mmCIF file of C-alpha atoms in Angstrom:
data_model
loop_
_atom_site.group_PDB
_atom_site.id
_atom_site.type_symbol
_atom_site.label_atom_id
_atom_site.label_comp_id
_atom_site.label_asym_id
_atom_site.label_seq_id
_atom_site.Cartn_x
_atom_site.Cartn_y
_atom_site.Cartn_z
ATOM 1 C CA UNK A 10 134.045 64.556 235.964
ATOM 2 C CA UNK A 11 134.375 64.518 231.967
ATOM 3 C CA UNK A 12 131.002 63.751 229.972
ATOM 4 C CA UNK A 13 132.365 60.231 229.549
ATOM 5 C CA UNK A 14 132.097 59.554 232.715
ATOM 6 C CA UNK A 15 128.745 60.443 233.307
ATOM 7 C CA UNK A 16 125.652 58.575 233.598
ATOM 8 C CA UNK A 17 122.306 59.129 232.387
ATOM 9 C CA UNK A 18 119.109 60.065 234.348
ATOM 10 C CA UNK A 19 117.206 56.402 233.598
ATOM 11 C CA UNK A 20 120.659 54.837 235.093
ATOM 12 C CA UNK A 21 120.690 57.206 238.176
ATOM 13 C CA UNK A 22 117.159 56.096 238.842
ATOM 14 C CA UNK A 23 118.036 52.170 238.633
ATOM 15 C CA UNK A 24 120.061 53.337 241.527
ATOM 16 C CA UNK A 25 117.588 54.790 243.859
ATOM 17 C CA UNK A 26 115.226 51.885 242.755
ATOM 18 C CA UNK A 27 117.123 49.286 244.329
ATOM 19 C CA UNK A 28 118.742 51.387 247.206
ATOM 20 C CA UNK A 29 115.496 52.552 248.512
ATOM 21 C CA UNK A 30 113.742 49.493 247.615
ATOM 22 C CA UNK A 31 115.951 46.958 249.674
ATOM 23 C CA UNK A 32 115.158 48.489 252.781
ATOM 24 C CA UNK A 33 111.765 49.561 252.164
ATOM 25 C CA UNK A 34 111.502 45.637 252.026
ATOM 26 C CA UNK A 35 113.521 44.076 254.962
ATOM 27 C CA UNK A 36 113.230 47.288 257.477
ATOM 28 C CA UNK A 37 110.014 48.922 256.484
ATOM 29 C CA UNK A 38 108.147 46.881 255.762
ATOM 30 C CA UNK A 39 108.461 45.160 259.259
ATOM 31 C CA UNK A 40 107.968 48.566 261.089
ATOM 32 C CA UNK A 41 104.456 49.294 259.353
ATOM 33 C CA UNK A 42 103.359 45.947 260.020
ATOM 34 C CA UNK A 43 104.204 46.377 264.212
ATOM 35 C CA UNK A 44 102.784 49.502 264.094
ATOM 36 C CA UNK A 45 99.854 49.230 261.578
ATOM 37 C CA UNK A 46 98.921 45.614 261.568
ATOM 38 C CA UNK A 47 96.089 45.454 259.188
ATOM 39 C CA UNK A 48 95.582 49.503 258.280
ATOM 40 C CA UNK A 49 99.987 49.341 257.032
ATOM 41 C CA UNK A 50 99.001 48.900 253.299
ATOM 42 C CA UNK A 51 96.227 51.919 253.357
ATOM 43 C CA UNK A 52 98.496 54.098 254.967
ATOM 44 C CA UNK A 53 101.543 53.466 252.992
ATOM 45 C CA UNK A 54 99.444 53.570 250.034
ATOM 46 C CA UNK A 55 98.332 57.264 251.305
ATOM 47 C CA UNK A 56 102.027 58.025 251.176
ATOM 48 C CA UNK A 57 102.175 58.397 247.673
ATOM 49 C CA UNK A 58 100.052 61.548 248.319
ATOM 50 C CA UNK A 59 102.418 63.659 250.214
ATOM 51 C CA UNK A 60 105.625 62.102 248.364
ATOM 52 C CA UNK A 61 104.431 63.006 244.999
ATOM 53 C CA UNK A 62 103.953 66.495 246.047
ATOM 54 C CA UNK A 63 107.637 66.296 247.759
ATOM 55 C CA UNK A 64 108.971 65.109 245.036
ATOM 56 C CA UNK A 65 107.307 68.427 243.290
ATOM 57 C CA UNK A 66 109.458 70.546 245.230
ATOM 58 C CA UNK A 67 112.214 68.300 244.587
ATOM 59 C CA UNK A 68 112.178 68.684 241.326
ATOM 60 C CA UNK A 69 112.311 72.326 241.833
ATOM 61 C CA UNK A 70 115.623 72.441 243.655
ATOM 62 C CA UNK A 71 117.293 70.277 240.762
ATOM 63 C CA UNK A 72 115.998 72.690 237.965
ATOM 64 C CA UNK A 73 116.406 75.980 240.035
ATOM 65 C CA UNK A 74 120.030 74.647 240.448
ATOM 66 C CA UNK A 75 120.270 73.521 236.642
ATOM 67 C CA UNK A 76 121.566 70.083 237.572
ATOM 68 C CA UNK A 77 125.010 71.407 238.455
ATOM 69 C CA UNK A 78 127.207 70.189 241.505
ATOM 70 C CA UNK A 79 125.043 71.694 244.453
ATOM 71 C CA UNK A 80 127.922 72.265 247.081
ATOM 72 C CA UNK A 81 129.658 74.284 244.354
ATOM 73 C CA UNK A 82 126.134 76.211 243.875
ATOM 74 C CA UNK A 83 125.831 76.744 247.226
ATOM 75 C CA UNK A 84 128.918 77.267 247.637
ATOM 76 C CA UNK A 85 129.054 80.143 244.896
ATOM 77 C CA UNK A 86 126.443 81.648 246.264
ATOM 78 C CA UNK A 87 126.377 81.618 250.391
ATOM 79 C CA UNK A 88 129.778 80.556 250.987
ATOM 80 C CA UNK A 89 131.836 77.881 253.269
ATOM 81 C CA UNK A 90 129.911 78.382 256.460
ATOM 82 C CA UNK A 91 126.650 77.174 254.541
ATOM 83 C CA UNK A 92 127.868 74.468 252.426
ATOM 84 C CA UNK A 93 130.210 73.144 255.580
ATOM 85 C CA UNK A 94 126.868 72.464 257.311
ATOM 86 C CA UNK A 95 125.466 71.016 254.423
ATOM 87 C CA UNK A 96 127.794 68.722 254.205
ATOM 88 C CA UNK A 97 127.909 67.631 257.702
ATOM 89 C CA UNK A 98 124.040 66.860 257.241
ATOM 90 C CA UNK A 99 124.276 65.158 254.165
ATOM 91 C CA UNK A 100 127.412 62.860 254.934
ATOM 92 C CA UNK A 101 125.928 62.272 258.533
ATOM 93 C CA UNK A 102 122.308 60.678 256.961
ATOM 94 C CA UNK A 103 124.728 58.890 254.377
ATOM 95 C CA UNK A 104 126.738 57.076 257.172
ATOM 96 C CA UNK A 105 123.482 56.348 259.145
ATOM 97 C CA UNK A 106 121.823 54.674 256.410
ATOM 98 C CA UNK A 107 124.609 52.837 255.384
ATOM 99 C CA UNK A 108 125.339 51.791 259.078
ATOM 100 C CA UNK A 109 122.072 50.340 259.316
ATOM 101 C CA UNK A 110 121.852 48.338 255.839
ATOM 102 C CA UNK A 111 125.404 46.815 256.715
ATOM 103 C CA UNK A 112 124.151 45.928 259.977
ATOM 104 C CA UNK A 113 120.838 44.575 259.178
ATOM 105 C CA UNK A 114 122.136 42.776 256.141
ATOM 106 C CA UNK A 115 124.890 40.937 258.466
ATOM 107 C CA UNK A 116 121.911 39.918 260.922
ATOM 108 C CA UNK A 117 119.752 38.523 258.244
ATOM 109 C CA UNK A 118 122.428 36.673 256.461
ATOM 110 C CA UNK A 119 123.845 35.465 259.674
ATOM 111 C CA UNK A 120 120.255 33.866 260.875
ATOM 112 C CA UNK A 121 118.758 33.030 257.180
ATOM 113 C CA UNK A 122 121.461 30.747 255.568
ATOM 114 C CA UNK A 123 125.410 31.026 257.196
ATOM 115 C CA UNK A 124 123.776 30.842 260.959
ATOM 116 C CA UNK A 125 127.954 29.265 261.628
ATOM 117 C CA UNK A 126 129.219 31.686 260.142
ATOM 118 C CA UNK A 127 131.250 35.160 261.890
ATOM 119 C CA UNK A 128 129.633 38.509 261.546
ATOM 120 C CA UNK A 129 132.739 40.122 261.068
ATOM 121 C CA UNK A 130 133.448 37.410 258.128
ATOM 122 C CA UNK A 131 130.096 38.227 256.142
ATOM 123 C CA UNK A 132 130.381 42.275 256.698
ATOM 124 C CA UNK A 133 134.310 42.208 256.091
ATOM 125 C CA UNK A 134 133.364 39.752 252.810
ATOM 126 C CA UNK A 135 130.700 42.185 251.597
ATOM 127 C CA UNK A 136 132.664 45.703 252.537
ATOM 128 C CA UNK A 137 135.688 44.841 250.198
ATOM 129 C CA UNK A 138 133.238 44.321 247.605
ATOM 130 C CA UNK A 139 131.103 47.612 247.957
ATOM 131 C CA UNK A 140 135.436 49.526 248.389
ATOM 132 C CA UNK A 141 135.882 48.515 245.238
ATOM 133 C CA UNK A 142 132.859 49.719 243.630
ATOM 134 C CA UNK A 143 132.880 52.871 244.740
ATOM 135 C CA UNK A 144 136.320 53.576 244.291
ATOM 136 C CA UNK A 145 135.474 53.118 240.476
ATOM 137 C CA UNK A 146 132.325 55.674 240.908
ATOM 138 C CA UNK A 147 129.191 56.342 240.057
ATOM 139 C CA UNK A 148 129.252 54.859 236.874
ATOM 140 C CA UNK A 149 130.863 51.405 238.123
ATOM 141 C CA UNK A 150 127.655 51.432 240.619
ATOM 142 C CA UNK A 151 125.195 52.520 237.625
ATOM 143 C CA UNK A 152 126.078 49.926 235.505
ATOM 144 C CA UNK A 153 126.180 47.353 237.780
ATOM 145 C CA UNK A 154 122.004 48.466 238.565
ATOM 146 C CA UNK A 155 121.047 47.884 235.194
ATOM 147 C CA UNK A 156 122.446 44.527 235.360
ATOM 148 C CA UNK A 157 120.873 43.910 238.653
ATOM 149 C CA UNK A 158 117.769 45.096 238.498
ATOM 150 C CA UNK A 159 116.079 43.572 235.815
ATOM 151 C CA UNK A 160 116.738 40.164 237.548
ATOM 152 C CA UNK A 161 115.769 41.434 241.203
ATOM 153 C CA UNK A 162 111.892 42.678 239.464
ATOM 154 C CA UNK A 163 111.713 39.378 237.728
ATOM 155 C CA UNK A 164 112.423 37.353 240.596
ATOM 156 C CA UNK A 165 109.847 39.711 242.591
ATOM 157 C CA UNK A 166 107.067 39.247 240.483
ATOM 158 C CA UNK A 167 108.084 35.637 240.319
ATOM 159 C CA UNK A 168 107.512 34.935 244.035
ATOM 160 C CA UNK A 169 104.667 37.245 244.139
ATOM 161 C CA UNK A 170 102.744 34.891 241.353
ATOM 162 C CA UNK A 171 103.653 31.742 242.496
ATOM 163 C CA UNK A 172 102.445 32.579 246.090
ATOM 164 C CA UNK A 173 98.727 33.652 244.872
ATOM 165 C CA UNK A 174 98.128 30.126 245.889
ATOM 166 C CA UNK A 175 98.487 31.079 249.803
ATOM 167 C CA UNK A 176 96.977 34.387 249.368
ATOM 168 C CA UNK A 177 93.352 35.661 250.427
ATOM 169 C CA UNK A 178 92.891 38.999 250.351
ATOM 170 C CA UNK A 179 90.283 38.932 252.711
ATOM 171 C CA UNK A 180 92.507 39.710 255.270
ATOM 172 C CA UNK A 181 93.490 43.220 254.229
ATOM 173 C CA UNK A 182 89.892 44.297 255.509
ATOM 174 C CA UNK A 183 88.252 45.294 257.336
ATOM 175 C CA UNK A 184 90.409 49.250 257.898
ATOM 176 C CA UNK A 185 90.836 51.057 261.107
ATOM 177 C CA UNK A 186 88.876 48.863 263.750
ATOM 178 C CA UNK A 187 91.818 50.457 266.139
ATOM 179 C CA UNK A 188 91.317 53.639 264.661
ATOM 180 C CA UNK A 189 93.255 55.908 261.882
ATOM 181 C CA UNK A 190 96.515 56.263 264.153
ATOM 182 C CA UNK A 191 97.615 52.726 262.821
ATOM 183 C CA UNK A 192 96.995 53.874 259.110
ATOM 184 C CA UNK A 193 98.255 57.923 259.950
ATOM 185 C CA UNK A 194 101.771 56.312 261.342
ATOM 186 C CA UNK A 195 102.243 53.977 258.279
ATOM 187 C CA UNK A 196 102.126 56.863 256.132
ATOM 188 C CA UNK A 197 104.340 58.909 257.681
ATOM 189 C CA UNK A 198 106.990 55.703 258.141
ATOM 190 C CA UNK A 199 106.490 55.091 254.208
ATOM 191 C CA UNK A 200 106.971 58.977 253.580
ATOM 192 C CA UNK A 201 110.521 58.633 255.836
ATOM 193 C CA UNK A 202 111.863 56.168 253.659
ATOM 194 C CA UNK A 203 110.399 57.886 249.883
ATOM 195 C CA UNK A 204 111.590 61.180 251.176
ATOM 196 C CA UNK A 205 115.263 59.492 250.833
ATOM 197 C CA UNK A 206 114.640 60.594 247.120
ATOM 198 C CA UNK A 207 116.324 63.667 248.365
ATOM 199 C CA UNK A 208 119.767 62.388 247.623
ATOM 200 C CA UNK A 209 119.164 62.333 243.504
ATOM 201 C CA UNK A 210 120.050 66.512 244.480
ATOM 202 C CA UNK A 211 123.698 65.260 245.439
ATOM 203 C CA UNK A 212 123.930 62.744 242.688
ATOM 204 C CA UNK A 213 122.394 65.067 239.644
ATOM 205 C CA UNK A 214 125.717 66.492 238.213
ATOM 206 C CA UNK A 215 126.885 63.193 237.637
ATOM 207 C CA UNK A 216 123.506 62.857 235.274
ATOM 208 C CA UNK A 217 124.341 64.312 231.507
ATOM 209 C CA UNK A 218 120.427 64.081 230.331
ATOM 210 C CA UNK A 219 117.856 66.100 232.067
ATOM 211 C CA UNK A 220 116.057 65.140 235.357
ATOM 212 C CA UNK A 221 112.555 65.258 234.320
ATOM 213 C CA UNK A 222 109.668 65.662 236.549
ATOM 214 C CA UNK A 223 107.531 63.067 235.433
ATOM 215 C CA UNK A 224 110.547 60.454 235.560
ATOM 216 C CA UNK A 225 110.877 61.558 239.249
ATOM 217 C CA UNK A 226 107.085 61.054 239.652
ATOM 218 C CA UNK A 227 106.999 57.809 238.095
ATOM 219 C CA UNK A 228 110.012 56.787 240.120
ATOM 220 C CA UNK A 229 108.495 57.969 243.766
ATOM 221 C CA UNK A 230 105.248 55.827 242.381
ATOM 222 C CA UNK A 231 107.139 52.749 241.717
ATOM 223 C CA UNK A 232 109.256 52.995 245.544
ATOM 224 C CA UNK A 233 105.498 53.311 246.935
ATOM 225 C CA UNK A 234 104.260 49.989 244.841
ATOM 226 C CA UNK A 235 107.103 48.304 245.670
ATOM 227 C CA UNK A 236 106.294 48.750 249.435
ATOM 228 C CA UNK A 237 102.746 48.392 249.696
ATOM 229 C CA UNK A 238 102.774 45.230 247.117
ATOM 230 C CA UNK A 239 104.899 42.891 249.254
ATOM 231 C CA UNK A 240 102.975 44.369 252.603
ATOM 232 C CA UNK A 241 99.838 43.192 251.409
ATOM 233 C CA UNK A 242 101.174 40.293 250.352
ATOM 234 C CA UNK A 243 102.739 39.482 253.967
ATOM 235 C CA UNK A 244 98.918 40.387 255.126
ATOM 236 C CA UNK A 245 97.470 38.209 252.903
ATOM 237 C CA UNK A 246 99.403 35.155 253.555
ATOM 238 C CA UNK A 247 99.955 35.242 257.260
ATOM 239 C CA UNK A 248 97.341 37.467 258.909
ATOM 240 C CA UNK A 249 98.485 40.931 259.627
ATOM 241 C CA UNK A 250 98.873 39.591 263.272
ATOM 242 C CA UNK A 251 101.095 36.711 262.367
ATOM 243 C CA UNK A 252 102.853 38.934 259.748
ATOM 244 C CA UNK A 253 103.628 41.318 262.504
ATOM 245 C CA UNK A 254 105.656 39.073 264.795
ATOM 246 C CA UNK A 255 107.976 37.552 261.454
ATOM 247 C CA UNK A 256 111.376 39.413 261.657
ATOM 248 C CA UNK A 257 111.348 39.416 257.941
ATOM 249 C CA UNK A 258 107.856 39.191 256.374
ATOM 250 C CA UNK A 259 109.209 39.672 253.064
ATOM 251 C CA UNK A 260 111.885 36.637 253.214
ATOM 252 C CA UNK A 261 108.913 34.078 254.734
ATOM 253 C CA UNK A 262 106.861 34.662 251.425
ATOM 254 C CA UNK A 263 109.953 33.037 249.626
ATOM 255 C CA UNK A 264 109.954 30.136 252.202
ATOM 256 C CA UNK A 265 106.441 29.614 251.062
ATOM 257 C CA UNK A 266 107.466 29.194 247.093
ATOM 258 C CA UNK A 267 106.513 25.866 245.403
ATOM 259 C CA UNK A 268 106.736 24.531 242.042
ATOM 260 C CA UNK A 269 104.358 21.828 241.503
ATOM 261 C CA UNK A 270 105.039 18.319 244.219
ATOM 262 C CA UNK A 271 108.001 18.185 244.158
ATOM 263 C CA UNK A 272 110.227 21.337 243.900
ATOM 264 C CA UNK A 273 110.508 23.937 247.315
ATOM 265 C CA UNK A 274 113.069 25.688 248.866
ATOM 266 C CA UNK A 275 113.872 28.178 246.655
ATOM 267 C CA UNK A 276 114.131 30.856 248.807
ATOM 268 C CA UNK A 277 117.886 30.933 248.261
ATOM 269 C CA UNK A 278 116.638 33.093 245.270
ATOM 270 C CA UNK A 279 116.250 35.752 247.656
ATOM 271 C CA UNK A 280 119.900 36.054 248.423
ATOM 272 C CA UNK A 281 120.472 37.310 245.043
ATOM 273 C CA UNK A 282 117.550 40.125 245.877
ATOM 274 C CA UNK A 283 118.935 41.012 249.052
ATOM 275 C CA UNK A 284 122.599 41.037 248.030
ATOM 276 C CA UNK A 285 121.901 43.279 245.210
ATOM 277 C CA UNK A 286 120.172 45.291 246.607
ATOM 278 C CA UNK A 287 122.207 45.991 249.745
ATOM 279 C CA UNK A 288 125.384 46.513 247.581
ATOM 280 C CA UNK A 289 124.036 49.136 245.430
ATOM 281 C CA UNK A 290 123.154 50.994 248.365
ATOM 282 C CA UNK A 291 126.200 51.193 250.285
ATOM 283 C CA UNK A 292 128.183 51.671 247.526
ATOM 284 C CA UNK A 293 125.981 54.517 246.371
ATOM 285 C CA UNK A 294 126.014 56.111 250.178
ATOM 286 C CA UNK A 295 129.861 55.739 250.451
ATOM 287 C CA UNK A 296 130.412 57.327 247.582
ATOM 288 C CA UNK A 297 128.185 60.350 247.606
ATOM 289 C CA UNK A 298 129.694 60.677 251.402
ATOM 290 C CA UNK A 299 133.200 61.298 249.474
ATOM 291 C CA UNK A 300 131.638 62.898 246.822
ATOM 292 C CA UNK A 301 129.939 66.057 248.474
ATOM 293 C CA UNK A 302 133.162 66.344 249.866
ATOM 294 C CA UNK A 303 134.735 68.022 247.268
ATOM 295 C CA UNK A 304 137.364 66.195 247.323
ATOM 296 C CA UNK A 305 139.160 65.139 243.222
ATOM 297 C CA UNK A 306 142.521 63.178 244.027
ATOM 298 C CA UNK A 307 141.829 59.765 243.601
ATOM 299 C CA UNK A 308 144.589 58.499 246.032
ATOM 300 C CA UNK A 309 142.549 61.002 248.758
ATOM 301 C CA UNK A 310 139.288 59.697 247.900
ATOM 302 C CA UNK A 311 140.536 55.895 248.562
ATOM 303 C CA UNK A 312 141.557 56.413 252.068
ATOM 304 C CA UNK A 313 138.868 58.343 252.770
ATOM 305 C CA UNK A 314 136.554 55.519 251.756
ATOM 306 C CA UNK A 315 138.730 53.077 253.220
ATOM 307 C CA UNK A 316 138.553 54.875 256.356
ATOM 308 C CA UNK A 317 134.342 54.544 256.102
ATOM 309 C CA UNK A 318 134.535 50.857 255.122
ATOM 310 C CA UNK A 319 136.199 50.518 258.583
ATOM 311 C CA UNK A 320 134.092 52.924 260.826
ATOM 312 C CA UNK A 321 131.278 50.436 259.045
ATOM 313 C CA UNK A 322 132.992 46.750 260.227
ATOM 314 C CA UNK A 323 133.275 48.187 263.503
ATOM 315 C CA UNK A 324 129.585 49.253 263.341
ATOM 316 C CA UNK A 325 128.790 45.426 262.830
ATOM 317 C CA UNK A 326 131.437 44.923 265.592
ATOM 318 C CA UNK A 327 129.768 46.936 268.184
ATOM 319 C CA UNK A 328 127.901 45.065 270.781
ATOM 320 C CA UNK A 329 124.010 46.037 269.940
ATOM 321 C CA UNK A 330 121.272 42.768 270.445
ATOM 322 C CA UNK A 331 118.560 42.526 267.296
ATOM 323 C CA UNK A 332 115.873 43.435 269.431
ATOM 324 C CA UNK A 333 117.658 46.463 270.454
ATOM 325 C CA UNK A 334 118.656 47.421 267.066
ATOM 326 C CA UNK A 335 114.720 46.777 265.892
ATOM 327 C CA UNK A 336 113.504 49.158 268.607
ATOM 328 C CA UNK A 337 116.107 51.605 267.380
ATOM 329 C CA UNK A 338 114.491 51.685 263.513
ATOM 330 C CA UNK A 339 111.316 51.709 265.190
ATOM 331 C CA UNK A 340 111.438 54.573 267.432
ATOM 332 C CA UNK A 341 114.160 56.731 266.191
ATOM 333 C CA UNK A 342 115.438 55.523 262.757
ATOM 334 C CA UNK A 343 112.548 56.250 260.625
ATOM 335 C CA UNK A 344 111.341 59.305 262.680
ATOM 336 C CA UNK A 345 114.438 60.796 261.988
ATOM 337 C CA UNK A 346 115.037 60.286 258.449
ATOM 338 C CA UNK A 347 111.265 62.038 258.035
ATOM 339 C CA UNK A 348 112.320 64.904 259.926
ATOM 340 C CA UNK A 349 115.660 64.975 257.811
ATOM 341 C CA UNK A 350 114.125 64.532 254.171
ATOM 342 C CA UNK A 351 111.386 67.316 254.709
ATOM 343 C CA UNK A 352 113.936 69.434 256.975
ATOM 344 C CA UNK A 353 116.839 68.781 254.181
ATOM 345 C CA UNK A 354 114.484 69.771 251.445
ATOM 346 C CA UNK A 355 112.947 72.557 252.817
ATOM 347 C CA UNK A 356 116.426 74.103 253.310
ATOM 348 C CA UNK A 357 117.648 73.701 249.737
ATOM 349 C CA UNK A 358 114.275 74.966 248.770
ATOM 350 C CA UNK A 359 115.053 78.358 250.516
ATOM 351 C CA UNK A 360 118.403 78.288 249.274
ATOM 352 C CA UNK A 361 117.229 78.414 245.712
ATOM 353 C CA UNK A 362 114.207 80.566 245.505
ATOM 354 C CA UNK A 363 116.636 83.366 247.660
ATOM 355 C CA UNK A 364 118.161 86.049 245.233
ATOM 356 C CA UNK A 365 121.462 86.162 244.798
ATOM 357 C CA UNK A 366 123.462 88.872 246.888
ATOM 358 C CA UNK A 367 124.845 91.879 244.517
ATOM 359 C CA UNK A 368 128.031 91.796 245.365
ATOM 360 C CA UNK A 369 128.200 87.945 244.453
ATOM 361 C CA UNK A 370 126.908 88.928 240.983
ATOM 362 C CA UNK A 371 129.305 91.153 240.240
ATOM 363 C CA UNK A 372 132.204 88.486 241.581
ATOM 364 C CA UNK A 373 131.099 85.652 238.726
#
């Protein structure tokens, strides 16, 4: 990719922002309430503990590699057998996320506002769009963030202020009546989703300014807030009982919106949040899944992702109830992507501190 094509770090981070934040609002956020009830918002708030320090490490994999392409470092340096199974790892989390945000983003648009509408319609409408975007790449995708985003965080703090009205903060207190399990759980559900950060290593060659570690710490800090701000909002509205049993905690606080007598309703604002937000992030996972590939011809690259945006409609087509699919991101989804970002990392870690092999030097 030439240096015109690149993006810069801020952009790559307007990325992750809205990728990570989308779900951290409609699945998380869900998921620590069942579990957590009243103790969710202390324990994700602990998460930003352990993630910071992640993100530590992180940060030294990305300078250790010197932001290059890191299948062609690891490549260079342990050969085909290593980098094949990286790949398989990486693309394999890629399509699971992506799976589950198409999937989930079908099932809430199908029961929020087009409940007469076809699945296959809605995912089939929204996968041509999210093609087409990442066919044109990462910059298409970064670009279209820093339109985005701006708008989604308005319209975030907007619903958040005009629903102080509702709000007592009572309710987050008193902590762990049931314990510290409820609060030890939400952390390490919170720290599942943050560890996700782990895909800015895939993404960094396609950065041309540097990948500082206080960015990445301010950025981890910022994915925390923005799940433990509309959590305890969801507690302090509803009850953390009540809040518990919504499907989408985060959606009912913009049912609650009014503006003086006479205007409500304007939770169709949210559509705009959750649209964004779910586009960015499949387009961002389909394309890093062709991107760690290796793979330059465009025409290649095309049907390849056309190939994904069909294993993905037939995702939506497969016959799997909402309360299965919610027991799946309870028990296994999240679990899993914990194990995978401190697994994933911890491999890359070791990959980069190891010396080189002599023979390798004298090769480059």
């Amino acid at each position: 990719m030439s240096g015109t094509r690149k993006i810069t770090a801020l952009q790559l981070y307007f990325v992750l922002i809205l990728s990570i934040s989308i779900t951290n609002h409609v699945l998380l956020i869900p998921i620590l309430l069942h579990y957590g009830k009243r103790d969710s918002w202390f324990g994700a708030s602990m998460a930003m503990i352990p993630t910071l320090i992640w993100i530590c490490l992180l940060y030294v994999v990305i300078k250790r590699s010197k932001q290059q392409n890191m299948m062609e470092w690891v490549k260079q340096r342990y050969g085909k057998v290593i980098v094949f199974l990286l790949k398989f790892i990486v693309i394999l989390i890629a399509v699971a996320h992506a799976s589950i945000t198409l999937r989930d983003m079908v099932t809430w648009t199908n029961i929020s506002y087009l409940p007469r509408t076809p699945p296959i319609m809605i995912s089939l409408a929204f996968m041509i769009f999210c093609f087409f975007a990442a066919r044109e790449g990462m910059r298409a995708v970064a670009i279209t963030s820093g339109i985005l985003l701006p708008g989604v965080m308005l319209l975030g703090f907007f619903v958040m202020g005009a629903n102080f009205q509702y709000k007592d903060y009572s309710l987050i207190t008193p902590l762990f009546t049931h314990g510290y399990e409820p609060a030890i759980k939400s952390l390490l559900l919170t720290c599942g989703s943050s560890f996700e950060l782990i895909s800015i290593v895939f993404l960094q060659h396609h950065a041309k300014t540097r990948i500082r570690l206080r960015s990445l710490l301010i950025l981890g800090a910022i994915i925390i807030g923005l799940t433990v701000g509309p959590l305890m909002g969801a507690i302090a509205i509803f009850g953390p009982f009540e809040a518990a049993d919504l499907r989408y905690p985060a959606f009912e606080q913009w049912r609650m919106v009014t503006l003086g007598k006479y205007i409500s309703h304007l939770d169709f604002l949210s559509i705009f949040q959750w649209i964004s937000g779910a586009c960015i992030r499949m387009c961002m996972l389909m394309f890093l899944s062709v991107d760690v590939m290796g793979i330059q011809k465009k025409r290649t690259r095309t049907w390849i992702l056309i190939g994904l945006s069909l294993f993905f409609l037939a995702v939506c087509l497969f016959p799997f109830t909402d309360d299965e699919m919610v027991r799946f991101i309870q028990n296994w989804y999240y679990p899993m992507m914990l194990v995978f970002g401190i697994g994933l990392l911890l491999i890359l870690f070791v990959l980069t501190i190891l010396p080189v092999r002599p023979k390798e030097k004298v090769t480059k």
